[in-house]
Short mmCIF file of N, CA, C and O and ligand atoms in Angstrom, two decimals:
data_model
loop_
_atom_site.label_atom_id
_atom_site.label_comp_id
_atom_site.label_asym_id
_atom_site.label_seq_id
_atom_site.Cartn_x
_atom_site.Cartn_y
_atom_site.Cartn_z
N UNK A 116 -1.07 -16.72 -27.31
CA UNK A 116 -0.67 -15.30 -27.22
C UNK A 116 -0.63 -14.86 -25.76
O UNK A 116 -1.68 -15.08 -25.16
N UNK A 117 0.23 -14.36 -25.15
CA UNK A 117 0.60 -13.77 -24.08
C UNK A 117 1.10 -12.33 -24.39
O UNK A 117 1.45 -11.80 -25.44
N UNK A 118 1.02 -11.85 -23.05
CA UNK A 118 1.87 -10.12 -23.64
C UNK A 118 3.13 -9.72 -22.26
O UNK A 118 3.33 -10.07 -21.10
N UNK A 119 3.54 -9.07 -22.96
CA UNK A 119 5.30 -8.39 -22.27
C UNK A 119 4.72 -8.10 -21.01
O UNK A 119 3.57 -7.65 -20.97
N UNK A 120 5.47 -8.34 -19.85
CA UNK A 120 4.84 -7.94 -18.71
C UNK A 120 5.11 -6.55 -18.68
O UNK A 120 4.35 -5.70 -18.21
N UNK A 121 6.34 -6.31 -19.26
CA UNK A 121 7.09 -4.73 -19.05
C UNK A 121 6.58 -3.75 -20.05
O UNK A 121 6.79 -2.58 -19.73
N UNK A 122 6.01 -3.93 -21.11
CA UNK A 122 5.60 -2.93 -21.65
C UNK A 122 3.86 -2.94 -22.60
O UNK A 122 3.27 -2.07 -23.25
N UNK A 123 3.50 -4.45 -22.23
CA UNK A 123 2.22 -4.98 -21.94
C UNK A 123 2.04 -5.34 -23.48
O UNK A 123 0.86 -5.57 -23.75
N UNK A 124 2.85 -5.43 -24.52
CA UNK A 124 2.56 -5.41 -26.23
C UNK A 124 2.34 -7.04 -26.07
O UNK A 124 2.90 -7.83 -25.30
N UNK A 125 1.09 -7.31 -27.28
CA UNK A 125 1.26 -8.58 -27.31
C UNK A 125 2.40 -9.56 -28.00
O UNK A 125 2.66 -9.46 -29.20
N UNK A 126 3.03 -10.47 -27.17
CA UNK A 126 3.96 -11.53 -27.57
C UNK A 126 3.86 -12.95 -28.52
O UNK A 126 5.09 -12.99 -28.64
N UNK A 127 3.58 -13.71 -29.01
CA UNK A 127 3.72 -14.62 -29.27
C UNK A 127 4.68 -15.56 -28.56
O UNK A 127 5.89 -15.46 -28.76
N UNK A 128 4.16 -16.49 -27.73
CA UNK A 128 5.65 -17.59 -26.95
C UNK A 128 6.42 -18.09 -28.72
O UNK A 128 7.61 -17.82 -28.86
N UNK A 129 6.03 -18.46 -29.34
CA UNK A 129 7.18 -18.82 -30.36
C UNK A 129 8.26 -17.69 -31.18
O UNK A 129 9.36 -17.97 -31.64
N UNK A 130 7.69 -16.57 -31.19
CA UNK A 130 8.40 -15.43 -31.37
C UNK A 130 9.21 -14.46 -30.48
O UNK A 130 9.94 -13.48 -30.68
N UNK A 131 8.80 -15.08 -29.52
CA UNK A 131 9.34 -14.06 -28.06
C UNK A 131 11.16 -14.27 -28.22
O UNK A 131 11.98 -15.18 -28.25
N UNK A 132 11.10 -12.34 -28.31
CA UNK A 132 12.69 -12.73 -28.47
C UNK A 132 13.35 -12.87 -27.03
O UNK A 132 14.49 -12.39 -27.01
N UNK A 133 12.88 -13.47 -25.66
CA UNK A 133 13.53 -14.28 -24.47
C UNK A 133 12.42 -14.32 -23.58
O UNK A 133 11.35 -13.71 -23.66
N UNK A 134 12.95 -15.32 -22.52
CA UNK A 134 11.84 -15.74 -21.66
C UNK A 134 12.64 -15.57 -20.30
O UNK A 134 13.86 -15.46 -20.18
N UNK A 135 11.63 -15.58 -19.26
CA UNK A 135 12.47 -15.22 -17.91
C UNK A 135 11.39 -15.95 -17.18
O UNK A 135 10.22 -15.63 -17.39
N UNK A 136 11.77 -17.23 -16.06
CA UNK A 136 11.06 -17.64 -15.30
C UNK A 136 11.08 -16.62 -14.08
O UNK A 136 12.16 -16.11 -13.76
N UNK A 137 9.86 -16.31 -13.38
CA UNK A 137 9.66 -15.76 -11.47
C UNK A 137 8.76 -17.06 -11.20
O UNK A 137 7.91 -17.70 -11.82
N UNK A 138 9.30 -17.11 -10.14
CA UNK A 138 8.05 -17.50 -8.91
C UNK A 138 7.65 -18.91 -9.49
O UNK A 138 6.52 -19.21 -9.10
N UNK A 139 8.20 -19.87 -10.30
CA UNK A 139 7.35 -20.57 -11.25
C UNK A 139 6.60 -20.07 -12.48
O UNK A 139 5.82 -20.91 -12.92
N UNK A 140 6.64 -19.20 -12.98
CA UNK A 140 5.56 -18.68 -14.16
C UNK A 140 7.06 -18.42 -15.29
O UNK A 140 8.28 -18.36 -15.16
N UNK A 141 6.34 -18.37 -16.06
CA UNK A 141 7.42 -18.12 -17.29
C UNK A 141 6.70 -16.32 -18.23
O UNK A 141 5.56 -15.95 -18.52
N UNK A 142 7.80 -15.82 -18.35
CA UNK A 142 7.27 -14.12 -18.88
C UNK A 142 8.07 -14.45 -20.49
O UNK A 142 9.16 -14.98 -20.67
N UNK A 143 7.18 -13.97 -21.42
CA UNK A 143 7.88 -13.79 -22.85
C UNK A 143 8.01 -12.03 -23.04
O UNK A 143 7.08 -11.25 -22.86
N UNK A 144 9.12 -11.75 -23.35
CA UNK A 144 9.48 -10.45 -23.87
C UNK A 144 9.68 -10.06 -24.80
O UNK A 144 10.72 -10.43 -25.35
N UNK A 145 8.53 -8.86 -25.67
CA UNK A 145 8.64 -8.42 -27.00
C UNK A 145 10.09 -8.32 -27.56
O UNK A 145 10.21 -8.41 -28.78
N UNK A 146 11.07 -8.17 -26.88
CA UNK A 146 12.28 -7.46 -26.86
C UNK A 146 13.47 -7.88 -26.00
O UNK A 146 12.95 -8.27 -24.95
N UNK A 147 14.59 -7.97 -25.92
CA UNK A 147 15.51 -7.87 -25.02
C UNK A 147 15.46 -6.64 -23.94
O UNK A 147 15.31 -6.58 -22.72
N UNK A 148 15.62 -5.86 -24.79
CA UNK A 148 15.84 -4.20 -23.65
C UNK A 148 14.06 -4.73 -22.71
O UNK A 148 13.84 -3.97 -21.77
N UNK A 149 13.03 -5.76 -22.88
CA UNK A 149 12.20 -5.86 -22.01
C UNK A 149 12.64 -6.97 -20.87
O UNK A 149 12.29 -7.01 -19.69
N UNK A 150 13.39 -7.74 -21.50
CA UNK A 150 13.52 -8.81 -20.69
C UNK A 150 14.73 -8.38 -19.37
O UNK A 150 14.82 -8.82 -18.22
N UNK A 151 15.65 -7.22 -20.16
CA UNK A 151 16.63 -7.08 -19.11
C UNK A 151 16.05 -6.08 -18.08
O UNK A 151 16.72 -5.96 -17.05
N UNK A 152 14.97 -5.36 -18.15
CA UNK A 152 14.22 -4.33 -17.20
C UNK A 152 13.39 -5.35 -16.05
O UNK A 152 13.22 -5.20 -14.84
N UNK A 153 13.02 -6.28 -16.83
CA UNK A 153 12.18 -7.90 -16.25
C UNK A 153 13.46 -8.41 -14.97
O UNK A 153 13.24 -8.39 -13.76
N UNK A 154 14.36 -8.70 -15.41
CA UNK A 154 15.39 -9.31 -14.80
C UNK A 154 15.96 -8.56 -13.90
O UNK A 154 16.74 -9.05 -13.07
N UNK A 155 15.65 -7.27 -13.94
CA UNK A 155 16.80 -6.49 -13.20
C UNK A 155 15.47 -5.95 -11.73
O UNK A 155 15.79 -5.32 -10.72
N UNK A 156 14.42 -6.31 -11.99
CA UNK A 156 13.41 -5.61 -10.82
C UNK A 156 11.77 -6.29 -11.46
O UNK A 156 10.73 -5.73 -11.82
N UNK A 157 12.26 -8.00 -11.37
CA UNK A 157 10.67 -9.12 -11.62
C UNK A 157 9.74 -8.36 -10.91
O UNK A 157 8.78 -7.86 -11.48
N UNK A 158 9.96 -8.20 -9.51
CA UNK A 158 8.97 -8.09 -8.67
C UNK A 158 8.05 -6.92 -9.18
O UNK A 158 6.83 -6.89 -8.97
N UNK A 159 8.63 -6.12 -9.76
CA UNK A 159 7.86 -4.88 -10.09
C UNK A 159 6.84 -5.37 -11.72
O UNK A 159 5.74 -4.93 -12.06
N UNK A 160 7.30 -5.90 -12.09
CA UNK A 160 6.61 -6.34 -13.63
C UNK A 160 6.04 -7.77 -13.66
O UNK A 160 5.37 -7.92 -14.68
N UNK A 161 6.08 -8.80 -12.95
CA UNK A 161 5.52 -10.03 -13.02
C UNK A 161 3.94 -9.54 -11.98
O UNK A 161 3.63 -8.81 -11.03
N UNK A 162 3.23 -10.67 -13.11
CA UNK A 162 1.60 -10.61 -12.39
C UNK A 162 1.30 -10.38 -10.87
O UNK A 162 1.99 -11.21 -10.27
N UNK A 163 0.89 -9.95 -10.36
CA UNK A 163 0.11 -8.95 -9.44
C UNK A 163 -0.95 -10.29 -9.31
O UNK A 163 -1.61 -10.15 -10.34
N UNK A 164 -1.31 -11.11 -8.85
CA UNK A 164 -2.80 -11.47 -9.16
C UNK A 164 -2.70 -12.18 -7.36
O UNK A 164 -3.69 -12.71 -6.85
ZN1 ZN B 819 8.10 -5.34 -24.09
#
């Protein structure tokens, strides 16, 4: 279990309806409309750490 970077809900990787690699890391998105907010401005929604 992982969760949406963009709207933080938890994901399942086998259910995730798309995935978006940054930086090396891979993001699963509850949603499309999450993955294209992901894609359009990573830097703002991929891990912080
Ligand atoms: Zn989401």
């Amino acid at each position: 279990m992982t969760n949406c970077p963009v709207c933080k809900m938890d994901v399942e990787e086998k259910k995730a309806r798309g995935t978006s690699e940054y930086k090396g890391q891979t993001y699963y998105f509850c949603c499309k409309a999450c993955k294209k907010k992901f894609d359009e401005n990573p830097e703002k929604f991929a891990d912080k750490k």
